[in-house]
Amino acid sequence: MSGLFSQLVTLGSSGMLLTGLIVLWRKGIPAYITAYRWQSWLLAAVTATIGYFGGDPALYWVAGLLLIVKGMAIPALLRAMQQRLGIQWKIAPYVNTETSLLIAGLLVLFAYVLARPWVMVSELPTRTGLPLAMALLFVSLFIIVSRRKAITQVIGFLMLENAIALLAAVGTYGVPLLVEIGVCLDALMAFLVMQIFVYHIHETFNTIDVDELTRLRH
Amino acid sequence: MGPEKRAIDMLTLTAVLLPPLLASGLAVLVRPYRRFVGWLGLSCAALSFLASSRLCLEAFSGEMRGQRAAGGLWQVDSLSALLALCIAFVTLLAMAVAPGLRRSDDADAVQTRRLRIFMSAFAFTMLVAVTVQNAALMWVAIEATTIASALAIPLHRTKASVEASWKYLLLCSVGIALALTGTILASFTAGETPIGQSWVALRSTPLSLHPQLLQLAFAFILVGYGTKAGLAPMHTWLPDAHSEAPSPISAMMSGVLLAVATYAIARWKAVVDASVDPTFSNALLIGFGLLSVAIGALSLVIQQHYKRMLAYSSVEHIGLVTIGLALGPLGAFAAWLHVINHAVAKSAGFLLAGRILYRYRTTEIASVSGLLHVMPWTGGLFATAVLALVGLPPFGLFVSEFLLVQAAVANHKMWLAAIVLLLLLIAFISLMGHLNRMLYGPAPDDVPTGERASWPILVLIVPVAILVLLGVALPKPFSAFIHDSVASLLQ
């Protein structure tokens, strides 16, 4: 039973990391949004799995909340944003695809090194998810710094939040429900404000290329 | 310590937290903006300030100490009360000077309304962040401060302000996400203690099962909250956001928001130090702190804009505070005293800079000349605030910087004391040079001269008076109160 549990969690976490990596080689914004939606669904699935095998029914609520907020509401808002702005479809990253994937590989390795002491001391059946969550965290940070459209930075940030939620789920069987609700609402608020700002940037600069944001120096 | 006592405590805390929330809600409801909203908001800020003074008295006189061990969600200790007092004071000051109170203000009604909404909301989130005794909920509140303040920065939708607020929002959101990662990592090591525990419970439960993991968690927390605190090299958003924000928001961000983030770091440092050897956390704090002081001081040399000048001075001062936190009880005393002094001096500085900007219509130091002639009151007070910020006696920052260097020497870190003194000297020389250029010389032709002592300017005499009081004679009960704040992190 514990073997199956562990394997399911590893599968879900690997899937989440994979959606993060997909972003690095796809070039269209719709692909980014789809990857994010899949990632959020997998996060909800992992959380529900932990709730089932870990015997913590409160996690079903968390999973439901994640599914609604991150799996449905935010992707829908992202889609609306993309359509309203009529976004230039191709995104030219600062770092080309080959180099991006190479760097991502190194980041995953680094995450495994960093999470090693944890995996060694932890006795949780979910511990194999820890390095994967750390890897997704670093890959998301890399997406934020290497992609220059404001909307891709937002998606990178959303993936960073997913990574943290995964880390909390596999590391501690989830945080208390009250805290989880607070964190989830904050994430939603932060996203809504970011959305407002993407519109502001679009209005004032007539582009969402953050390369244009270079007026302030020193 | 009966249940009645607890009720009184909660009442005081409610009186601290609720007024700003009500003021914000009121400003949302009344549309278009009316001046009575501004006055009611100011009254709410005053009520919150009075209540936070009472909170300090209660925390200090020990009425709450008996309950500290229980460690409930809202059991406020001296450190929390101290920070709440600073926040409430700066908010009151900013609310009094912000546009929208007088008929002669020709500020835009839509913008004034938005400014008033966000100022109160911002104050509320900061007050919650320092009073809630729970690591995870504090995180939620600090994340909320980013949201409340980011919306207020691009009040005049200029390219520069949109750019500044985007940088601020993105960098601080990522930073705060890293702080959450650290919080979660720390709770892994806690075993039975989930992150929903109070600070006291976190400190008293040994987390030392895996020291390496706890150190990694602290590194994440320091980088995360350090981004929000403006520690170098994560400070890059700070000069942009502080210089582009409307002056009352700048005053609140620079005066107390940085202190709130530093408070979060100090709370976590106490938790980590209770379990593992503090050498590691001290080394990290001194490293980041020293880098911030260096970058802040050296950037001051090449500054061309006076609001950015004040912002870089904040980077420098927050670096000093961070160093202080790593230097034992004496250093921590110096650090919190410095936080108070900086909150008072920097908020006054930004509010006065706002008046200068309003008259001169430029933030360039080179274009502002003859300030003492054009605006005798504002110019004089601005000069006083800058003199206080460079750490000259008789102002409070001289005392806290002196104590800081003394703490470094007492910790056998002569090299640290020497470097800090050298950097302070650089900051001193460059700030004095900039100030000199602004105060004297011929006034530009298109700027009207003369200024009467109206009440907003008289309000700004209060912080200067406080700075002198803290510098000349640090009142005994006050220093005892800061000692108690330092102690509330140790027990």
XYZ file of C-alpha atoms in Angstrom:
709
model
C 0.000 0.000 0.000
C 2.752 2.377 1.023
C 4.601 1.422 -2.169
C 1.672 2.467 -4.326
C 1.264 5.694 -2.335
C 4.898 6.588 -2.813
C 4.758 5.798 -6.521
C 1.627 7.871 -7.097
C 3.162 10.876 -5.354
C 6.386 10.516 -7.334
C 4.391 10.237 -10.546
C 2.353 13.358 -9.798
C 5.388 15.364 -8.733
C 7.354 14.298 -11.813
C 4.409 15.321 -13.970
C 4.412 18.744 -12.348
C 8.136 19.171 -12.986
C 7.604 18.044 -16.579
C 4.940 20.732 -17.190
C 7.474 23.249 -15.892
C 10.059 21.984 -18.362
C 7.573 21.973 -21.254
C 7.284 25.732 -20.843
C 10.980 26.039 -21.592
C 10.725 24.543 -25.068
C 7.263 25.700 -26.176
C 7.055 29.219 -27.554
C 3.374 30.198 -27.585
C 1.520 31.769 -24.673
C -1.444 29.317 -24.980
C 1.018 26.454 -24.407
C 2.192 28.195 -21.240
C -1.366 28.455 -19.970
C -2.149 24.809 -20.797
C 1.030 23.676 -19.035
C 0.064 25.676 -15.971
C -3.447 24.224 -15.934
C -2.140 20.649 -16.128
C 0.328 21.406 -13.401
C -2.389 22.715 -11.084
C -4.572 19.644 -11.714
C -1.643 17.389 -10.885
C -1.052 19.405 -7.701
C -4.671 18.899 -6.668
C -4.366 15.188 -7.484
C -1.192 14.804 -5.397
C -2.834 16.629 -2.493
C -5.922 14.418 -2.691
C -3.727 11.286 -2.870
C -1.898 12.351 0.272
C -5.270 12.995 1.908
C -6.461 9.484 1.014
C -3.378 7.484 1.966
C -2.319 9.774 4.808
C -5.787 9.588 6.320
C -6.298 13.372 6.521
C -9.737 14.300 5.152
C -8.985 18.049 5.521
C -6.663 17.689 2.543
C -9.650 16.922 0.295
C -10.853 20.474 0.978
C -7.419 21.824 0.164
C -7.350 19.779 -3.050
C -10.786 21.094 -4.010
C -9.698 24.670 -3.303
C -6.554 24.214 -5.404
C -8.542 22.708 -8.256
C -11.034 25.573 -8.340
C -8.613 28.478 -7.801
C -5.467 27.308 -9.567
C -6.842 24.686 -11.901
C -9.839 26.599 -13.243
C -10.168 30.273 -12.192
C -6.617 31.446 -12.807
C -6.163 29.647 -16.176
C -9.480 31.131 -17.333
C -8.325 34.605 -16.302
C -4.993 34.053 -18.043
C -6.813 33.014 -21.218
C -8.998 36.129 -21.015
C -5.941 38.294 -20.541
C -4.206 36.726 -23.525
C -7.249 37.256 -25.732
C -7.919 40.814 -24.577
C -4.350 41.871 -25.243
C -4.279 40.009 -28.558
C -0.865 38.890 -27.475
C 1.959 38.535 -29.898
C 2.048 34.760 -29.998
C 5.681 33.947 -30.245
C 7.768 34.790 -27.259
C 11.442 35.400 -27.744
C 13.266 34.363 -24.568
C 16.551 35.861 -23.374
C 18.024 32.369 -23.345
C 17.511 30.038 -26.308
C 15.719 26.691 -25.980
C 18.772 24.436 -25.953
C 20.584 26.437 -23.292
C 17.360 26.754 -21.273
C 16.899 22.985 -21.153
C 20.541 22.466 -20.265
C 20.301 24.964 -17.401
C 17.044 23.348 -16.260
C 18.821 19.971 -16.145
C 21.533 21.438 -13.957
C 18.927 23.038 -11.697
C 17.201 19.672 -11.224
C 20.552 18.115 -10.284
C 21.183 20.949 -7.837
C 17.756 20.414 -6.292
C 18.556 16.724 -5.738
C 21.832 17.637 -4.008
C 20.093 20.243 -1.839
C 17.212 17.946 -0.848
C 19.452 14.941 -0.158
C 19.778 15.471 3.606
C 15.981 15.662 3.866
C 15.271 12.563 1.892
C 17.818 10.762 4.075
C 16.285 11.727 7.399
C 12.633 11.762 6.388
C 10.531 8.692 6.954
C 7.475 9.902 5.091
C 6.414 7.746 2.141
C 6.089 11.019 0.185
C 9.759 11.963 0.598
C 10.631 11.169 -3.031
C 8.550 14.190 -4.012
C 10.818 16.599 -2.088
C 13.648 16.936 -4.643
C 11.071 17.175 -7.439
C 9.315 20.050 -5.675
C 12.637 21.800 -5.109
C 13.514 21.277 -8.769
C 10.212 22.831 -9.877
C 10.937 25.765 -7.574
C 14.267 26.473 -9.256
C 12.904 25.896 -12.756
C 10.086 28.394 -12.054
C 12.606 30.985 -10.857
C 14.528 30.398 -14.074
C 11.354 30.893 -16.139
C 10.770 34.235 -14.401
C 14.259 35.565 -15.117
C 14.698 34.197 -18.633
C 11.341 35.040 -20.262
C 10.667 38.677 -20.969
C 6.939 39.041 -21.463
C 5.113 40.262 -18.382
C 2.569 37.454 -18.806
C 5.284 34.779 -18.856
C 6.747 36.239 -15.688
C 3.320 35.936 -14.093
C 3.040 32.287 -15.165
C 6.531 31.632 -13.815
C 5.433 33.118 -10.501
C 2.283 30.973 -10.460
C 4.411 27.878 -11.067
C 6.668 28.945 -8.204
C 3.608 28.990 -5.962
C 2.611 25.525 -7.178
C 6.099 24.285 -6.336
C 5.767 25.633 -2.802
C 2.326 24.072 -2.386
C 3.779 20.730 -3.546
C 6.665 21.121 -1.124
C 4.242 21.725 1.735
C 2.088 18.760 0.706
C 4.868 16.171 0.377
C 6.972 17.515 3.236
C 4.400 17.924 5.973
C 1.204 16.367 4.630
C -0.052 19.868 4.070
C -0.204 22.885 6.343
C -3.184 23.666 8.615
C -6.354 24.416 6.686
C -6.657 27.999 7.954
C -3.119 28.752 6.797
C -3.741 27.012 3.484
C -6.820 29.160 2.850
C -4.850 32.301 3.724
C -2.038 31.329 1.388
C -4.438 30.423 -1.419
C -6.387 33.687 -1.133
C -3.155 35.640 -1.056
C -2.017 33.842 -4.194
C -5.269 34.726 -5.916
C -5.047 38.373 -4.790
C -1.436 38.631 -5.923
C -2.422 37.194 -9.277
C -5.344 39.609 -9.698
C -3.113 42.568 -8.885
C -0.483 41.297 -11.316
C -3.188 41.048 -13.938
C -4.128 44.686 -13.358
C -0.497 45.614 -13.755
C -0.094 43.679 -16.995
C -2.965 45.791 -18.342
C -1.300 48.947 -16.985
C 1.953 48.018 -18.680
C 0.112 47.286 -21.904
C -1.675 50.640 -21.760
C 1.303 52.807 -20.887
C 3.993 51.083 -22.929
C 1.846 49.569 -25.667
C 3.671 46.251 -25.261
C 4.103 43.679 -22.542
C 7.747 43.165 -23.331
C 9.508 43.974 -20.076
C 12.586 44.902 -22.108
C 10.861 48.227 -22.557
C 10.878 48.785 -18.813
C 14.281 50.412 -18.623
C 13.548 53.995 -17.726
C 14.741 53.749 -14.157
C 18.474 53.465 -13.676
C 20.522 54.446 -10.592
C -4.740 36.908 35.545
C -8.429 36.314 35.080
C -10.495 36.226 31.951
C -11.465 39.916 32.430
C -7.816 40.914 32.020
C -7.575 39.030 28.779
C -10.692 40.830 27.526
C -9.079 44.216 28.167
C -5.969 43.176 26.266
C -8.007 42.097 23.279
C -9.903 45.377 23.399
C -6.683 47.387 23.143
C -5.455 45.265 20.277
C -8.786 45.634 18.491
C -8.506 49.394 18.909
C -5.087 49.217 17.235
C -6.129 47.049 14.307
C -9.720 47.941 13.547
C -9.573 51.737 12.917
C -7.307 51.542 9.819
C -9.515 48.804 8.384
C -12.619 50.917 8.976
C -10.935 53.978 7.486
C -10.046 52.018 4.371
C -13.565 50.652 4.040
C -15.045 54.107 4.494
C -12.817 55.526 1.786
C -13.968 52.726 -0.517
C -17.658 53.413 0.167
C -17.727 57.202 -0.134
C -17.512 58.099 -3.776
C -16.514 60.643 -4.986
C -13.980 61.695 -2.371
C -15.134 64.036 0.376
C -12.890 65.845 2.827
C -14.661 64.383 5.858
C -13.395 60.957 4.763
C -9.863 62.251 5.084
C -10.559 63.670 8.533
C -12.244 60.478 9.711
C -9.296 58.483 8.379
C -6.964 60.778 10.297
C -9.024 60.292 13.464
C -8.882 56.534 12.966
C -5.097 56.714 12.612
C -4.948 58.801 15.790
C -7.103 56.270 17.654
C -4.904 53.447 16.421
C -1.833 55.362 17.576
C -3.276 55.985 21.052
C -4.277 52.342 21.356
C -0.821 51.178 20.324
C 0.699 53.409 23.017
C -1.609 51.713 25.500
C -0.562 48.347 24.034
C 3.062 49.257 24.769
C 2.175 50.147 28.352
C 0.287 46.882 28.832
C 3.046 44.783 27.302
C 5.694 46.599 29.314
C 3.975 46.712 32.661
C 3.810 42.941 32.454
C 0.060 42.589 32.410
C 0.411 40.188 29.529
C 3.528 38.427 30.639
C 1.649 35.827 32.615
C -0.067 34.789 29.424
C 3.013 34.753 27.272
C 3.766 31.151 28.033
C 0.351 30.135 26.748
C 1.317 31.787 23.465
C -2.072 32.485 21.952
C -2.510 33.913 18.485
C -2.813 37.506 19.673
C -0.690 37.625 22.836
C 1.332 40.707 22.074
C 4.813 41.026 23.557
C 6.958 44.150 23.881
C 8.655 43.789 20.497
C 5.319 43.569 18.686
C 3.982 46.533 20.642
C 7.086 48.559 19.791
C 6.739 47.895 16.059
C 2.990 48.594 16.198
C 3.730 51.956 17.833
C 6.182 52.867 15.052
C 3.709 51.858 12.331
C 0.823 53.742 13.919
C 2.955 56.856 14.394
C 4.232 56.965 10.818
C 0.717 56.287 9.506
C -0.678 59.145 11.589
C 2.012 61.471 10.284
C 1.453 60.400 6.676
C -2.337 60.707 6.976
C -1.998 64.239 8.385
C 0.270 65.438 5.590
C -1.307 63.549 2.654
C -3.492 65.606 0.300
C -7.261 65.693 0.763
C -7.725 67.416 4.122
C -7.775 71.090 3.185
C -9.841 73.040 0.724
C -6.706 74.635 -0.693
C -5.310 71.249 -1.757
C -5.772 71.126 -5.495
C -5.222 67.371 -5.596
C -7.246 65.220 -7.958
C -10.271 63.726 -6.145
C -10.036 60.271 -7.762
C -6.362 59.960 -6.900
C -6.860 61.253 -3.377
C -9.573 58.670 -2.776
C -7.384 55.818 -4.024
C -4.432 57.066 -1.992
C -6.551 57.187 1.183
C -7.909 53.669 0.578
C -4.484 52.125 0.109
C -2.772 54.037 2.905
C -5.192 52.701 5.508
C -5.195 49.194 4.046
C -1.401 49.239 3.966
C -1.261 50.328 7.612
C -3.708 47.586 8.583
C -1.707 44.792 6.919
C 1.512 45.985 8.547
C -0.099 46.183 11.979
C -1.441 42.636 11.608
C 1.972 41.388 10.470
C 3.694 42.550 13.640
C 0.986 41.687 16.163
C -0.059 38.204 15.052
C 2.013 35.639 16.931
C 2.050 32.988 14.224
C 4.722 32.387 11.620
C 2.380 31.445 8.778
C -0.220 34.157 9.365
C 2.559 36.729 9.639
C 3.645 35.556 6.204
C 0.120 36.030 4.858
C -0.004 39.574 6.285
C 3.394 40.519 4.848
C 2.349 39.253 1.429
C -0.761 41.419 1.782
C 1.403 44.506 2.456
C 2.958 44.043 -0.976
C -0.442 43.964 -2.631
C -1.767 46.992 -0.726
C 1.274 49.140 -1.421
C 1.951 48.070 -5.025
C -1.457 49.359 -6.088
C -0.730 52.752 -4.576
C 2.579 53.379 -6.352
C 1.337 54.159 -9.896
C -1.151 56.777 -8.712
C -0.214 59.032 -11.583
C -0.005 56.443 -14.341
C 3.422 57.433 -15.677
C 5.762 55.024 -17.420
C 8.307 55.293 -14.639
C 5.799 54.570 -11.881
C 4.258 51.592 -13.706
C 7.722 50.189 -14.249
C 8.687 50.752 -10.611
C 5.562 49.100 -9.272
C 5.855 46.092 -11.619
C 9.420 45.516 -10.446
C 8.316 45.910 -6.843
C 5.354 43.565 -7.203
C 7.256 40.837 -9.048
C 10.456 40.921 -7.006
C 8.738 41.116 -3.643
C 6.198 38.413 -4.568
C 9.019 36.076 -5.548
C 10.969 37.050 -2.436
C 8.021 36.467 -0.185
C 7.405 33.103 -1.904
C 10.958 32.112 -0.974
C 10.227 33.156 2.600
C 7.224 30.816 2.548
C 9.468 28.027 1.287
C 11.781 28.687 4.212
C 8.828 28.695 6.607
C 7.690 25.327 5.273
C 11.221 23.896 5.383
C 11.534 25.006 9.005
C 8.286 23.284 9.850
C 9.599 20.011 8.346
C 12.272 19.919 10.987
C 9.768 20.790 13.662
C 8.312 17.303 13.487
C 5.224 17.463 15.682
C 5.101 21.279 15.610
C 3.253 22.512 12.565
C 3.804 26.073 11.360
C 0.516 27.097 12.915
C 2.329 27.437 16.258
C 3.007 30.699 18.055
C 6.486 32.237 18.225
C 6.871 31.285 21.860
C 5.950 27.665 21.154
C 8.297 27.566 18.165
C 11.155 28.865 20.276
C 10.541 26.560 23.192
C 10.244 23.379 21.122
C 13.646 22.016 20.195
C 13.884 22.004 16.414
C 17.472 20.859 16.483
C 16.899 17.387 15.057
C 18.454 18.387 11.764
C 20.574 21.525 12.170
C 21.614 21.553 8.504
C 18.009 21.680 7.326
C 17.139 24.428 9.760
C 20.079 26.481 8.507
C 18.937 26.024 4.919
C 15.435 27.082 5.958
C 16.864 30.222 7.585
C 18.821 31.031 4.426
C 15.573 30.893 2.428
C 13.775 33.030 5.024
C 16.560 35.615 5.111
C 16.724 35.948 1.331
C 12.906 36.043 1.142
C 12.116 38.617 3.815
C 15.429 40.305 3.024
C 14.084 41.096 -0.449
C 11.188 42.882 1.189
C 13.506 44.581 3.681
C 15.669 45.916 0.856
C 18.839 44.051 1.764
C 21.464 44.080 -0.993
C 21.738 42.449 -3.494
C 17.913 41.981 -3.494
C 17.344 45.727 -3.046
C 17.034 46.653 -6.744
C 13.274 47.356 -6.578
C 13.620 49.681 -3.594
C 15.066 52.900 -5.042
C 12.576 52.752 -7.934
C 9.497 52.054 -5.820
C 10.383 54.512 -3.065
C 11.142 57.311 -5.458
C 8.097 56.826 -7.713
C 5.479 56.251 -5.008
C 3.391 59.176 -3.718
C 5.253 60.701 -0.762
C 2.929 59.457 2.036
C 3.307 55.901 0.706
C 7.082 56.377 0.376
C 7.174 57.522 3.985
C 5.285 54.429 5.152
C 7.295 52.039 2.961
C 10.653 53.422 3.910
C 9.844 54.272 7.491
C 8.132 51.096 8.641
C 7.633 48.488 5.892
C 11.361 47.744 5.872
C 11.216 47.460 9.650
C 8.321 44.978 9.415
C 10.369 42.718 7.126
C 13.350 43.022 9.460
C 11.057 42.100 12.341
C 10.117 38.886 10.498
C 13.811 38.042 10.090
C 14.499 38.762 13.770
C 11.605 36.516 14.884
C 12.896 33.642 12.776
C 16.463 34.205 13.872
C 15.341 33.785 17.484
C 13.605 30.494 16.586
C 16.617 29.139 14.710
C 19.100 30.287 17.348
C 17.124 28.486 20.032
C 17.934 25.219 18.266
C 21.270 25.560 16.509
C 24.497 27.464 17.048
C 23.918 31.151 16.157
C 27.293 31.500 14.394
C 25.712 30.637 11.050
C 22.772 33.043 11.229
C 25.010 35.817 12.598
C 27.480 35.393 9.741
C 24.661 35.551 7.170
C 23.153 38.685 8.759
C 26.511 40.465 8.971
C 27.300 39.538 5.348
C 24.015 40.826 3.908
C 24.003 43.811 6.269
C 27.506 44.919 5.387
C 26.823 44.576 1.665
C 23.673 46.703 2.064
C 25.485 49.426 3.975
C 28.222 49.426 1.332
C 25.862 49.550 -1.658
C 23.630 52.128 0.030
C 26.522 54.409 0.953
C 28.323 54.125 -2.385
C 25.115 54.689 -4.384
C 24.543 57.888 -2.413
C 27.696 59.324 -3.950
C 26.346 59.274 -7.516
C 22.700 60.198 -6.762
C 21.045 62.853 -8.881
C 17.509 62.618 -7.480
C 16.663 63.519 -3.918
C 13.907 60.903 -3.484
C 16.257 58.162 -4.712
C 18.854 59.602 -2.358
C 16.497 59.003 0.583
C 15.736 55.503 -0.752
C 19.389 54.480 -0.919
C 19.856 55.900 2.539
C 17.159 53.392 3.627
C 19.180 50.531 2.122
C 22.137 51.730 4.156
C 20.173 52.036 7.399
C 18.433 48.679 7.057
C 21.881 47.169 6.571
C 22.966 48.722 9.875
C 19.903 47.271 11.618
C 20.649 43.814 10.191
C 24.235 43.985 11.421
C 22.951 45.024 14.846
C 20.706 41.973 15.080
C 23.794 39.760 14.736
C 25.715 41.399 17.584
C 24.117 39.965 20.701
C 21.781 41.780 23.129
C 23.651 45.110 22.948
C 23.579 44.986 19.158
C 19.893 44.086 19.168
C 19.181 47.036 21.479
C 21.027 49.332 19.064
C 19.136 47.759 16.133
C 15.640 48.365 17.519
C 16.534 51.852 18.681
C 17.814 52.474 15.176
C 14.551 51.171 13.708
C 12.595 53.722 15.771
C 14.920 56.599 14.917
C 14.963 55.693 11.252
C 11.176 55.384 11.094
C 10.781 58.886 12.515
C 13.548 60.552 10.498
C 12.942 58.862 7.143
C 9.170 59.326 7.132
C 9.634 63.018 7.900
C 12.261 63.185 5.150
C 9.987 61.656 2.518
C 6.984 63.777 3.501
C 9.108 66.915 3.224
C 10.540 65.687 -0.079
C 6.932 65.439 -1.269
C 6.419 69.134 -0.454
C 9.621 70.036 -2.297
C 8.508 68.011 -5.326
C 5.111 69.743 -5.247
C 6.736 73.167 -5.411
C 9.702 72.522 -7.723
C 8.001 69.887 -9.947
C 11.243 67.950 -10.282
C 13.124 65.300 -8.321
C 16.526 66.320 -9.639
C 18.931 67.599 -7.026
C 20.572 69.906 -9.562
C 17.257 71.665 -10.346
C 16.418 72.312 -6.695
C 18.408 75.281 -5.484
C 17.807 78.018 -2.996
C 15.491 75.773 -1.016
C 16.012 77.720 2.199
C 14.956 80.892 0.414
C 12.019 79.376 -1.508
C 10.551 77.288 1.321
C 12.090 78.393 4.636
C 10.088 75.982 6.818
C 10.195 72.919 4.551
C 13.835 73.575 3.685
C 14.880 73.939 7.307
C 13.036 70.824 8.425
C 14.315 68.832 5.429
C 17.865 69.852 6.284
C 17.267 68.779 9.884
C 15.898 65.389 8.791
C 18.894 64.768 6.513
C 21.307 65.860 9.244
C 19.593 63.370 11.529
C 19.869 60.657 8.852
C 23.624 61.118 8.478
C 23.928 60.431 12.182
C 24.943 63.814 13.536
C 24.362 64.630 17.193
C 22.049 65.727 18.822
C 19.729 63.386 16.889
C 18.695 59.872 17.853
C 20.456 58.124 14.981
C 23.789 59.272 16.363
C 23.083 57.384 19.589
C 21.940 54.170 17.877
C 24.847 54.175 15.418
C 27.260 54.813 18.277
C 25.792 51.891 20.238
C 26.014 49.707 17.139
C 29.729 50.364 16.697
C 30.181 49.819 20.423
C 28.427 46.446 20.114
C 30.746 45.477 17.253
C 33.777 46.318 19.386
C 32.334 44.470 22.374
C 31.940 41.408 20.143
C 35.644 41.643 19.231
C 34.852 42.615 15.673
C 37.115 45.629 15.260
C 37.234 45.130 11.505
C 33.440 45.375 11.339
C 33.400 48.579 13.383
C 36.104 50.062 11.157
C 34.334 49.226 7.879
C 30.979 50.494 9.149
C 32.529 53.769 10.308
C 34.270 54.250 6.970
C 31.029 53.635 5.035
C 29.090 55.965 7.360
C 31.693 58.632 6.632
C 31.206 58.177 2.871
C 27.420 58.434 3.270
C 27.865 61.510 5.460
C 30.050 63.350 2.958
C 27.882 62.610 -0.071
C 24.577 63.404 1.665
C 25.967 66.700 2.973
C 27.150 67.580 -0.520
C 23.703 66.924 -2.016
C 21.962 68.801 0.791
C 24.260 71.779 0.318
C 23.433 71.941 -3.379
C 19.704 71.963 -2.619
C 19.641 74.468 0.248
C 21.649 77.347 -1.155
C 22.189 79.116 -4.434
C 19.796 81.181 -6.540
C 16.192 80.011 -6.744
C 14.946 79.009 -10.209
C 12.911 81.777 -11.852
C 9.724 79.784 -12.420
C 9.372 78.651 -8.799
C 7.322 80.941 -6.526
C 9.099 81.824 -3.285
C 7.813 82.184 0.236
C 5.955 79.895 2.584
C 3.767 80.468 5.597
C 3.810 78.120 8.564
C 0.630 76.164 7.849
C -0.418 73.314 10.138
C 0.833 70.404 7.977
C 4.315 71.827 8.277
C 3.893 72.358 12.007
C 2.929 68.673 12.295
C 6.306 67.771 10.835
C 8.077 69.554 13.690
C 6.911 66.701 15.955
C 9.206 64.003 14.458
C 12.178 66.376 14.600
C 11.444 67.043 18.266
C 11.249 63.295 18.922
C 14.598 62.760 17.214
C 16.214 65.374 19.422
C 14.605 63.880 22.517
C 15.881 60.398 21.620
C 19.326 61.820 20.939
C 19.835 64.126 23.886
C 18.194 62.195 26.679
C 16.986 58.726 25.853
C 14.205 58.548 28.476
C 14.742 55.793 31.053
C 11.332 54.073 30.715
C 11.786 54.136 26.968
C 15.179 52.440 26.980
C 13.840 49.939 29.523
C 11.021 49.221 27.098
C 13.464 48.510 24.251
C 15.438 46.259 26.593
C 12.205 44.415 27.263
C 11.633 44.084 23.490
C 15.085 42.568 23.071
C 14.346 40.222 25.954
C 11.036 39.115 24.445
C 13.035 37.432 21.675
C 15.219 35.575 24.140
C 12.859 33.888 26.526
